[in-house]
mmCIF file of C-alpha atoms in Angstrom:
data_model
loop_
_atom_site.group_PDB
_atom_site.id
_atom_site.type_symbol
_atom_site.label_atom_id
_atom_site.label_comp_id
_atom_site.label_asym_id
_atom_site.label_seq_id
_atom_site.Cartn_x
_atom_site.Cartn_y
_atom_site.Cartn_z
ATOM 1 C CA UNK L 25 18.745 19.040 -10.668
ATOM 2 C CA UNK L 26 15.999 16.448 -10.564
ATOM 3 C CA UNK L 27 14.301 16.439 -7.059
ATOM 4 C CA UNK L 28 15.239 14.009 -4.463
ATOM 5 C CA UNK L 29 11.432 13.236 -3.058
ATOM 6 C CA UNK L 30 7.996 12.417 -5.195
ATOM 7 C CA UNK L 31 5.182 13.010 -3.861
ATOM 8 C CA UNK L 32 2.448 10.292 -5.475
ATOM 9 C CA UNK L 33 -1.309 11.825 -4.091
ATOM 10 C CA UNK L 34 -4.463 10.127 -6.088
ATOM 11 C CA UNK L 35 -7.447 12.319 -4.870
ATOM 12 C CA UNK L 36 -10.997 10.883 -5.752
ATOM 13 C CA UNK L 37 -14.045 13.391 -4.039
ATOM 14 C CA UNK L 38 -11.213 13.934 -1.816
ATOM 15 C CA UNK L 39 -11.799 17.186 -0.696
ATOM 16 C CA UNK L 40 -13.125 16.196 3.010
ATOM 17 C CA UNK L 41 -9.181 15.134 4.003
ATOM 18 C CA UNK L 42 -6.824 17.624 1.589
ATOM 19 C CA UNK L 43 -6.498 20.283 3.788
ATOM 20 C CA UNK L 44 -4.399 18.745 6.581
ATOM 21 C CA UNK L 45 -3.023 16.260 4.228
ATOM 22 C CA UNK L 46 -1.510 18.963 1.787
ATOM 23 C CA UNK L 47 -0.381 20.909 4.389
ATOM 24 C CA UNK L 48 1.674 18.457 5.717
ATOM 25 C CA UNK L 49 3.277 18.297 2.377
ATOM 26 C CA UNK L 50 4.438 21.887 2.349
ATOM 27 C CA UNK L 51 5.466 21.460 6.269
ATOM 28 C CA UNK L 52 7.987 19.085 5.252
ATOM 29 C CA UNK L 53 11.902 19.932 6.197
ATOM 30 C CA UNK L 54 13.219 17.667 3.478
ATOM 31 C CA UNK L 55 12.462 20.962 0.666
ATOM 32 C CA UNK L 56 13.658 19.467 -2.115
ATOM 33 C CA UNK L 57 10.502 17.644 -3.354
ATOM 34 C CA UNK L 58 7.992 17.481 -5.959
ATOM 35 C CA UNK L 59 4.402 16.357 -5.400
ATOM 36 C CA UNK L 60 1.844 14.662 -8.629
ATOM 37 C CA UNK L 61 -1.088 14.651 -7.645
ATOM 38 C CA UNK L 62 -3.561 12.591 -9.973
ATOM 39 C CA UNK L 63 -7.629 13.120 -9.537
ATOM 40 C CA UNK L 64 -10.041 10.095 -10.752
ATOM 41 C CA UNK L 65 -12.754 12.479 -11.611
ATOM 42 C CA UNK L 66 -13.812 13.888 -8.715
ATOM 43 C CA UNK L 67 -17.666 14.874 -8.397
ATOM 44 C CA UNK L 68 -16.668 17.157 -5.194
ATOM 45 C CA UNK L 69 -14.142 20.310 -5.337
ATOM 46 C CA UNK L 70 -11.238 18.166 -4.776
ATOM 47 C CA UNK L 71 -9.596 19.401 -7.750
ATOM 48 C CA UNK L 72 -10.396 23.120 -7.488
ATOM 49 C CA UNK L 73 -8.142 22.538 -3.752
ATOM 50 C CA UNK L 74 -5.525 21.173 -5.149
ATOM 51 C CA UNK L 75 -5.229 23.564 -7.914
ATOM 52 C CA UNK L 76 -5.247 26.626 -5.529
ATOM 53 C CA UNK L 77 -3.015 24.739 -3.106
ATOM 54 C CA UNK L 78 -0.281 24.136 -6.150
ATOM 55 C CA UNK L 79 -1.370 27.371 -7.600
ATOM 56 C CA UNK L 80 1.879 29.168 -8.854
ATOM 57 C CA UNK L 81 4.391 26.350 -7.232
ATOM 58 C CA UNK L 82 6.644 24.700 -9.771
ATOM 59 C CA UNK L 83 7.139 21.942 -7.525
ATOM 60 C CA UNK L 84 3.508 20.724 -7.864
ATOM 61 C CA UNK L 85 1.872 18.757 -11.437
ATOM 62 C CA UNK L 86 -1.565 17.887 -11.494
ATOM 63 C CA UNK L 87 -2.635 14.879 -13.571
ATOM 64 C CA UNK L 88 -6.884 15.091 -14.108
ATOM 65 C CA UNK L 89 -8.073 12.043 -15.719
ATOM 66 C CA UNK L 90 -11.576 12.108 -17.267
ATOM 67 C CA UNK L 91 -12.780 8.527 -15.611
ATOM 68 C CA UNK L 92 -11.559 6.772 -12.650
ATOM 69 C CA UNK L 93 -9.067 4.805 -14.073
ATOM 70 C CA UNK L 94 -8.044 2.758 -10.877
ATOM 71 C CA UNK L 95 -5.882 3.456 -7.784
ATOM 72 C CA UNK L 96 -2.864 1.396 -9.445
ATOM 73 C CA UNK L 97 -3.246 2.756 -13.227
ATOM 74 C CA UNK L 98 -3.184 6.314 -11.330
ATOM 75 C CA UNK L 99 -0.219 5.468 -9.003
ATOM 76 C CA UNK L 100 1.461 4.222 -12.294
ATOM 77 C CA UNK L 101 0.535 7.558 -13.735
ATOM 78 C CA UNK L 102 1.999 9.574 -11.300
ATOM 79 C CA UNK L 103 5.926 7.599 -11.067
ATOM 80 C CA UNK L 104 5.523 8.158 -15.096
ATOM 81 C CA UNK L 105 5.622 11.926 -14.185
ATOM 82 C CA UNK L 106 8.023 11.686 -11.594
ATOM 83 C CA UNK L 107 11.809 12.145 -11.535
ATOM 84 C CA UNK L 108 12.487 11.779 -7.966
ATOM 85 C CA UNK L 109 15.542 9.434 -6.401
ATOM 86 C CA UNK L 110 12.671 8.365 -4.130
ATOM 87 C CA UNK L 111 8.865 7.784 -4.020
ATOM 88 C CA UNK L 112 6.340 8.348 -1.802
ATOM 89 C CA UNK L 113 2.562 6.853 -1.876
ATOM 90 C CA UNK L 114 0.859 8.797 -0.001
ATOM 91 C CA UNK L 115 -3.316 8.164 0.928
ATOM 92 C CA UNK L 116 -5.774 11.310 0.120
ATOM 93 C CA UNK L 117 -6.710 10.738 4.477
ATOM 94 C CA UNK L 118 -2.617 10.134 5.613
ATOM 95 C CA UNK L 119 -1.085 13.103 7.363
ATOM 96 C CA UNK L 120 3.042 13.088 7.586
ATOM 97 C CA UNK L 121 4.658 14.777 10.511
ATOM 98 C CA UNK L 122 6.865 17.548 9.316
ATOM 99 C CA UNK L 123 10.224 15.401 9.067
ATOM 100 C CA UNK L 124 8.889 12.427 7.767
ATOM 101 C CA UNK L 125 11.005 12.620 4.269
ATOM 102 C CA UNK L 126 14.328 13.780 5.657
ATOM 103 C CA UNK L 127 14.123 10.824 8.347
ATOM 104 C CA UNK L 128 13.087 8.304 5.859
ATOM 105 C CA UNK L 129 15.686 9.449 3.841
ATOM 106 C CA UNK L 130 18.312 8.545 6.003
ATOM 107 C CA UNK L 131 17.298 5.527 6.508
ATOM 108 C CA UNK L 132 17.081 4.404 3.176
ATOM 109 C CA UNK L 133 20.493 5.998 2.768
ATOM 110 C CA UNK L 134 21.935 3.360 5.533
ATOM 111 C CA UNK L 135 21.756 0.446 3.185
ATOM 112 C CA UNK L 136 21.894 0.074 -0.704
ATOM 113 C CA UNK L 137 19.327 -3.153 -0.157
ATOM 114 C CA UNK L 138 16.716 -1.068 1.459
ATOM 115 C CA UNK L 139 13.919 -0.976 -0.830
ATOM 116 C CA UNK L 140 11.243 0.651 1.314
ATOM 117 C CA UNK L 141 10.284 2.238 4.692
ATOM 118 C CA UNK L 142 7.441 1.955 6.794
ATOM 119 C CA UNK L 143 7.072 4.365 9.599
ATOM 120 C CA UNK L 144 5.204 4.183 12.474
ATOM 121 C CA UNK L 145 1.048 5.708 11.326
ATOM 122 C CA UNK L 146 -0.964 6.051 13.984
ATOM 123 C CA UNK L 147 -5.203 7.010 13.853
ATOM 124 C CA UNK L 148 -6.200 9.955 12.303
ATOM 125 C CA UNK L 149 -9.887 11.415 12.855
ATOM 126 C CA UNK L 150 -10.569 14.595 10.106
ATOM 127 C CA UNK L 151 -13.997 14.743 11.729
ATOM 128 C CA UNK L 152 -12.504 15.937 15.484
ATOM 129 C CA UNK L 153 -11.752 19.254 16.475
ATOM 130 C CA UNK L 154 -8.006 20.189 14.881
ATOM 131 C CA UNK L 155 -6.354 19.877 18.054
ATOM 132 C CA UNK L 156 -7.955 16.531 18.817
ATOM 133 C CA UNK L 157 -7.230 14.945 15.193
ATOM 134 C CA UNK L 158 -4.609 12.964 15.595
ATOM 135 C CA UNK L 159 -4.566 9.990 17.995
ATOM 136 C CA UNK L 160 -2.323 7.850 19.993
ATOM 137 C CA UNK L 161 -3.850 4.982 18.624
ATOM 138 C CA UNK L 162 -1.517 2.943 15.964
ATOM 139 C CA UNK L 163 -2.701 2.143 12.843
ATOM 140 C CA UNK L 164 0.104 0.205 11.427
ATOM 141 C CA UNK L 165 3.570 -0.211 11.673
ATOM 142 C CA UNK L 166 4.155 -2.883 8.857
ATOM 143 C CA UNK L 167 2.939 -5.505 7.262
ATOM 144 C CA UNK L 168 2.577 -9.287 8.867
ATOM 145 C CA UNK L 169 1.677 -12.084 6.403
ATOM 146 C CA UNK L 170 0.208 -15.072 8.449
ATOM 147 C CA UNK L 171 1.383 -18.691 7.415
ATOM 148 C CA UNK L 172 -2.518 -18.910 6.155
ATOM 149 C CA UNK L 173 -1.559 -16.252 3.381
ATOM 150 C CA UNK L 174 -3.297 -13.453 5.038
ATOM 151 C CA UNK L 175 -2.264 -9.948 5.680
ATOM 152 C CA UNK L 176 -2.706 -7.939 8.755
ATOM 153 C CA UNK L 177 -1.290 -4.443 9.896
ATOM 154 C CA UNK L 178 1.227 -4.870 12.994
ATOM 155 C CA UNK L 179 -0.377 -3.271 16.483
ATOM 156 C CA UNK L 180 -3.228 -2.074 14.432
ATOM 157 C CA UNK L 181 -6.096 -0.685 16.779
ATOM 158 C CA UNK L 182 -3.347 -0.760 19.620
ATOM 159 C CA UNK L 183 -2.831 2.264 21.701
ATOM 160 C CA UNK L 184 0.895 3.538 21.501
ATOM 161 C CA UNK L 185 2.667 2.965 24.270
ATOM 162 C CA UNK L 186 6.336 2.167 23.041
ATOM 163 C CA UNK L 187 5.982 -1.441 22.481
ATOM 164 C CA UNK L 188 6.879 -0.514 18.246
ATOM 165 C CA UNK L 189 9.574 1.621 19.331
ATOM 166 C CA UNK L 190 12.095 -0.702 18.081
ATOM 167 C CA UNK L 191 13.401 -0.440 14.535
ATOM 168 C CA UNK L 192 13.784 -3.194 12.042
ATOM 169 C CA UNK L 193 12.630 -5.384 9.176
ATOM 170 C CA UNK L 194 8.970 -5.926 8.592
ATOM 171 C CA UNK L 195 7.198 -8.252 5.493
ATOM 172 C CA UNK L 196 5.843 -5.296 3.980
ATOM 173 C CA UNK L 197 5.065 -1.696 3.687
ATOM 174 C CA UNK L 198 1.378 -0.340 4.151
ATOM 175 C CA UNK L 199 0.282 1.997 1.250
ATOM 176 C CA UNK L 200 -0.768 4.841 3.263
ATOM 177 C CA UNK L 201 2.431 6.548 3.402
ATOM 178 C CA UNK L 202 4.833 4.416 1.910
ATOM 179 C CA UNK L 203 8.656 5.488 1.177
ATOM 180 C CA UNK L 204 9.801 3.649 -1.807
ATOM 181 C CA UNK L 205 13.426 3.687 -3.388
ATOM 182 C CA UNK L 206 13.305 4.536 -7.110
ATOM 183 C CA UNK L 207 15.678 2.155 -8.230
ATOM 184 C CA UNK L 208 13.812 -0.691 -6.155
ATOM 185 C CA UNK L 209 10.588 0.091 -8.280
ATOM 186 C CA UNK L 210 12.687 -0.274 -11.439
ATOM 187 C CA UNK L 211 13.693 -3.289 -10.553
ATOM 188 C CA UNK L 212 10.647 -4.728 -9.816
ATOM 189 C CA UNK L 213 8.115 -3.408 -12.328
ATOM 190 C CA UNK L 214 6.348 -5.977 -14.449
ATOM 191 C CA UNK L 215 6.928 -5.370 -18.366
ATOM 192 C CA UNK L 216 4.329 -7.258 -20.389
ATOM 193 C CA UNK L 217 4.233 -6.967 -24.377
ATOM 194 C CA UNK L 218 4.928 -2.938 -24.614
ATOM 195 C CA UNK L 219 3.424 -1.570 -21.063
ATOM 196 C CA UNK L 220 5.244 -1.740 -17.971
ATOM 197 C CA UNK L 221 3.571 -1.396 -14.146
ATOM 198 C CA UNK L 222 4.689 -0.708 -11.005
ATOM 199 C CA UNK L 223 1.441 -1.595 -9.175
ATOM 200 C CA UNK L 224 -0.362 -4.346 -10.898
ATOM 201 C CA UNK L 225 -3.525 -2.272 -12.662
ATOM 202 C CA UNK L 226 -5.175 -6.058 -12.813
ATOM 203 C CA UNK L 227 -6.200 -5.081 -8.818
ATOM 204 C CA UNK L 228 -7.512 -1.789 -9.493
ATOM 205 C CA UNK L 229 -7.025 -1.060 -6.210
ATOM 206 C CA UNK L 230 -6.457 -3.309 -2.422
ATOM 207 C CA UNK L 231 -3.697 -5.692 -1.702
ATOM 208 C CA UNK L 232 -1.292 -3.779 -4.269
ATOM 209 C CA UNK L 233 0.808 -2.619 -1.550
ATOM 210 C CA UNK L 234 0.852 -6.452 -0.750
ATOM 211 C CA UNK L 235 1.747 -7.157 -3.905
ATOM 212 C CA UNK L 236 4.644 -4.561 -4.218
ATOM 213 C CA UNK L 237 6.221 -5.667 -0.844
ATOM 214 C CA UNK L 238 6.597 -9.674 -1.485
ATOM 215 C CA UNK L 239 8.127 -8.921 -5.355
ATOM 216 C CA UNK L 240 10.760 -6.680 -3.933
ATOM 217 C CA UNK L 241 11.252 -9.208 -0.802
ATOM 218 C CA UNK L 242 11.190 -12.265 -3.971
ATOM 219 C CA UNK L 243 13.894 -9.622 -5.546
ATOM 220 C CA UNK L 244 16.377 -9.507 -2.513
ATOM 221 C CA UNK L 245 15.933 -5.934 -1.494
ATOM 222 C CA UNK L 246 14.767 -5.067 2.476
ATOM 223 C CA UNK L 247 12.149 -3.365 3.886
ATOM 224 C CA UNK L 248 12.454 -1.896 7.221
ATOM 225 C CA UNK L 249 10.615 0.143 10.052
ATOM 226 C CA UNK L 250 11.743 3.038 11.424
ATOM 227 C CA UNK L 251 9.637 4.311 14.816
ATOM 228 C CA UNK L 252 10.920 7.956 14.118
ATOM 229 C CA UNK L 253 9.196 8.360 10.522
ATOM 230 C CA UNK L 254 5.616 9.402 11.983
ATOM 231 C CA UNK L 255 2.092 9.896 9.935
ATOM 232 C CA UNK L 256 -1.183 9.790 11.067
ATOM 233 C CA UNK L 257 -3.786 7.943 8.788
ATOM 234 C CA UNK L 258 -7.641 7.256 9.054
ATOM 235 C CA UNK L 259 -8.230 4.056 7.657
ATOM 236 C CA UNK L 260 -11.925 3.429 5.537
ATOM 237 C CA UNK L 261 -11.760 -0.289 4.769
ATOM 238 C CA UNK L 262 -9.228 -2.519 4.638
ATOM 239 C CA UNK L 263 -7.156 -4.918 6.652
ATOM 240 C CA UNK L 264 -6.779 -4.963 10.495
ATOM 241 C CA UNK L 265 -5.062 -7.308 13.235
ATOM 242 C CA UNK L 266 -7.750 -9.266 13.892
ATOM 243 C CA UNK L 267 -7.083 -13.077 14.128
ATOM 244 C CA UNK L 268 -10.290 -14.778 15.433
ATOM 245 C CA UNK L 269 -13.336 -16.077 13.275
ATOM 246 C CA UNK L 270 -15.868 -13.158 15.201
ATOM 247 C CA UNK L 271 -13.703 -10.847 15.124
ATOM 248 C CA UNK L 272 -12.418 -11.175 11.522
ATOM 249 C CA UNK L 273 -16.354 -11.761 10.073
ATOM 250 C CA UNK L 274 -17.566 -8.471 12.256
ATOM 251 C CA UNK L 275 -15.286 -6.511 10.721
ATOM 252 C CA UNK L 276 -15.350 -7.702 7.092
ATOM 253 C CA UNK L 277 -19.536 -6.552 7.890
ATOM 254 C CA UNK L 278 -18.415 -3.492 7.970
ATOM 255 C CA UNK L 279 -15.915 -3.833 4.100
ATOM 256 C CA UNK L 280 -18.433 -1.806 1.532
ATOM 257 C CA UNK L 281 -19.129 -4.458 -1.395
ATOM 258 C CA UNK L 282 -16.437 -2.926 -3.785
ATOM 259 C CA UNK L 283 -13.668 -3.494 -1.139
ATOM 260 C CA UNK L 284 -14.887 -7.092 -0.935
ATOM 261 C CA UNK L 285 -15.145 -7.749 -4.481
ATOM 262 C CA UNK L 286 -11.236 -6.434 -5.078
ATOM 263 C CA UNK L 287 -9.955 -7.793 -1.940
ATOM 264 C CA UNK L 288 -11.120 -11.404 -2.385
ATOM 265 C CA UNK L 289 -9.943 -11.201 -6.363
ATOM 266 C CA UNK L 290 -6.687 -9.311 -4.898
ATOM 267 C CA UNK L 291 -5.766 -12.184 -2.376
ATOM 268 C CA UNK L 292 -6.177 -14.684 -4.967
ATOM 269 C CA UNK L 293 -3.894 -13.153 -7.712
ATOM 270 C CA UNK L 294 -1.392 -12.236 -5.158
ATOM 271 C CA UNK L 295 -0.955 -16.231 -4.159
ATOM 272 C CA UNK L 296 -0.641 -16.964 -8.364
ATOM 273 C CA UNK L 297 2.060 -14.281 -8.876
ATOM 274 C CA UNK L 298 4.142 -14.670 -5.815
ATOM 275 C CA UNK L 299 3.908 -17.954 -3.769
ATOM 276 C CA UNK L 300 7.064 -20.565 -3.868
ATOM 277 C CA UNK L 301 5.901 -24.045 -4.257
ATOM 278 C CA UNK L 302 8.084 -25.207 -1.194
ATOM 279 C CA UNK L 303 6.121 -22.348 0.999
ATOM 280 C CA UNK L 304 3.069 -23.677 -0.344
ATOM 281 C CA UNK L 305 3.487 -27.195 0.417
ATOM 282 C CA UNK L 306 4.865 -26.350 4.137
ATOM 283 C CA UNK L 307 2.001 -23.978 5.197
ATOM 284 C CA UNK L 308 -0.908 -26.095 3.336
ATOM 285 C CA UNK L 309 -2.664 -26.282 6.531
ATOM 286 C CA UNK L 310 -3.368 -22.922 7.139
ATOM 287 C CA UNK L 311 -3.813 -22.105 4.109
ATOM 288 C CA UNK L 312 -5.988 -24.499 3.274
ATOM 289 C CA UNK L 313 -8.069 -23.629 5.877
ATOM 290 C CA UNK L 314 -8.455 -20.164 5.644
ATOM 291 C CA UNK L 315 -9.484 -20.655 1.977
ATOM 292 C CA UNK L 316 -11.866 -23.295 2.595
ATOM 293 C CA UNK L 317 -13.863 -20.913 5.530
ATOM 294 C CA UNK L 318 -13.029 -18.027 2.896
ATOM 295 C CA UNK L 319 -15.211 -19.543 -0.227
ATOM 296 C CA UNK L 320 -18.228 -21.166 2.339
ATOM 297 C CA UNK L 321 -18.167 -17.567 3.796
ATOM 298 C CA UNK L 322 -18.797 -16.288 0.819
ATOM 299 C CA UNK L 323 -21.080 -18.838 -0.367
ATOM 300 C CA UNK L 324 -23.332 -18.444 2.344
ATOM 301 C CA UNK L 325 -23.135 -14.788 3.702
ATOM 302 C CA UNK L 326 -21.230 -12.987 1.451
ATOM 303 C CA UNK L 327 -23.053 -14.436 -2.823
ATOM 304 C CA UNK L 328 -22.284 -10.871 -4.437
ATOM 305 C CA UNK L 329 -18.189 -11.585 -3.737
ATOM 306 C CA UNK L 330 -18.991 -14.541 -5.730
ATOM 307 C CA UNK L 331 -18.824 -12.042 -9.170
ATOM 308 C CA UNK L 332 -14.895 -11.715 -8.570
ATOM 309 C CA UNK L 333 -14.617 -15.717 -9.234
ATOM 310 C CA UNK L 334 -15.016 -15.037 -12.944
ATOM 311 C CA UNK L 335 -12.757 -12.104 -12.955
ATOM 312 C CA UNK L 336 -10.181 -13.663 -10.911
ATOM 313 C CA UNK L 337 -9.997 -16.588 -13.741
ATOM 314 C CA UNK L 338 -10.002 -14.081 -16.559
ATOM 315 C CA UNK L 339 -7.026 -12.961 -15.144
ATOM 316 C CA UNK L 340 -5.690 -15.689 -14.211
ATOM 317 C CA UNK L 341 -3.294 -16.328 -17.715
ATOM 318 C CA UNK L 342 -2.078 -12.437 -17.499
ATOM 319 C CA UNK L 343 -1.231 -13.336 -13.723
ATOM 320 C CA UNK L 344 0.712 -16.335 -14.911
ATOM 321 C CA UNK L 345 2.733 -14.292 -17.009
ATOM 322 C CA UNK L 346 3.380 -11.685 -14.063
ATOM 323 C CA UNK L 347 4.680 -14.558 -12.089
ATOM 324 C CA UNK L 348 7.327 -15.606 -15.078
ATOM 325 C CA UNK L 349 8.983 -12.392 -14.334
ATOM 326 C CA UNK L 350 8.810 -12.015 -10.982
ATOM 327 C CA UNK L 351 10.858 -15.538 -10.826
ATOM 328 C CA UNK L 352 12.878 -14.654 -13.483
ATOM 329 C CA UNK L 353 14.242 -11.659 -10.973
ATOM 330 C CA UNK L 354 14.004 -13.794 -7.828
ATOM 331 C CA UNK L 355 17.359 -13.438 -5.894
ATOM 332 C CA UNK L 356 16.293 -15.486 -2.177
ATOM 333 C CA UNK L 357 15.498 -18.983 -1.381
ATOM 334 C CA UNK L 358 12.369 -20.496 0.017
ATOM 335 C CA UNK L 359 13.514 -20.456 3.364
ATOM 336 C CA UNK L 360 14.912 -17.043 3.127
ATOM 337 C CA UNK L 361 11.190 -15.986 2.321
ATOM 338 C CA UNK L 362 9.648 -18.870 4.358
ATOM 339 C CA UNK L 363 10.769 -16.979 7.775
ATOM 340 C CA UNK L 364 8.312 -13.634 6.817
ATOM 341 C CA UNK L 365 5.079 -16.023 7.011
ATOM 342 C CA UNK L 366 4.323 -16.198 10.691
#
């Protein structure tokens, strides 16, 4: 009997963050899983701990791949090996409380249109002492695209006092722990000439969980948040709640230049392959804005983001063809998709 949960891990000189995480793996009371775990060449002993931690349990498969092929080519890797009825992405630094599959489960088992869930992650600090890891403060509880075309984590940064406690439909699901539907993924993939992706490998990594969210929202399916599905996570770089100008450009300060470089290429592609003309005409404005303080930005603080200009146009014809079959599969209307930009 093929298992009901997979377990999608991509370690990369991981080996600073695997011991809670994998722990929390085995702690879990839905049993009938199976976790692939993938390492991108690690330099550190992040393999040699996951081979002793899956040492002797059928449930585990490592995948070691010689060069770091990229966080989506990996993820894409690891469903490949998978059989599960449902997926989980789960971050090398995100820690799951001990029911987080069974409760996911049943949520996804509520509706046939639910194609993801996002529980509620809170702050996770691997440096503190073990009692004093895991914080109160949220991290995300879904994902809020802004009329402007950017993407922030809900409450990020906030401290948890019940205000998320409600369940519901969100935009999107962040990738730390992220409980997908198998047949969802199916349905969405993107099949080009003889190779077919779940996560588009054209980002390499950042924004793919983005990415994955608005096709299966294009496709018709749900995505919903669930308080009671807990995991802690501690975030490296990456998007927060910030809205101001300071606040937005202090924090991108702190984005190493690889995140940038991705990112900024990432948030491009993402408009090509996804965005509905009637959207795009009502929320010009914003986004118009935000892209003209994005490029002078860059121009003037930021020149080595220029680089992913000329990769974002050499994709640009493969991203056209993405977005030919993600319309081809498109089951809502504008406004239907119009009422997730805020």
């Amino acid at each position: 009997m093929p298992p009901r949960f997979s377990i999608i891990l991509i370690t990369f000189d991981s080996s600073r963050f695997l011991g809670p995480v994998l722990a929390s793996i085995k702690e879990q009371t839905g049993k009938n899983w199976e976790a692939i775990i993938v390492d991108q060449a690690s330099q550190d002993d992040s393999l040699e701990i996951v081979r002793r931690w899956g040492s002797g349990d059928e449930r585990v498969r490592i995948i070691e791949n010689p060069t770091n092929i990229g966080f989506c080519a990996a993820v894409n890797q690891g469903i490949a090996a998978s059989r599960g009825e449902t997926v989980l992405f789960l971050n090398h630094d995100a820690v799951l409380d001990p029911r987080y599959l069974e409760l996911a489960l049943a949520v996804i088992a509520r509706d046939a249109q639910i194609a993801a869930v996002q529980g509620k992650v809170r702050r996770y600090d691997f440096s503190a002492d073990e009692d004093e890891r895991a914080l109160t403060r949220i991290d995300t509880t879904g994902l809020v695209m802004l009329k402007s075309r950017r993407i922030i984590d809900r409450g990020q940064g906030e401290e948890d006092h019940g205000q998320y406690n409600a369940p519901g439909e969100v935009f999107g699901v962040d990738g730390a722990a992220s409980f997908w539907r198998r047949e969802a993924l199916e349905d969405i993939r993107l099949c080009l000439e003889d190779r077919c992706e779940y996560l588009d490998e054209d980002f390499f990594m950042y924004k793919d969980d983005v990415d994955l969210s608005w096709r299966a929202r294009l496709a018709g399916w749900k995505i919903v948040y669930d308080p009671a599905c807990l995991a802690w996570h501690q975030r490296g770089s990456g998007r927060s709640a910030a809205r101001s100008p300071l606040e937005i450009v202090r924090e991108r300060s702190a984005i190493n230049a690889f995140a940038k470089y991705h990112s900024w290429k990432n948030a491009r592609l993402l408009v090509v392959k996804n965005e509905l003309a009637a959207n795009a005409l009502a929320d010009l404005p914003w986004w118009l804005t935000k892209e003209i303080a994005s490029w002078l930005y860059v121009l003037f603080a930021e020149p080595a983001t220029l680089r992913a200009v000329g990769e974002t146009l050499r994709l640009l014809p493969r991203a056209i063809r993405k977005r030919r079959l993600i319309m081809a599969r498109r089951r809502v209307s504008s406004r239907d998709m119009h009422k997730w930009f805020r």
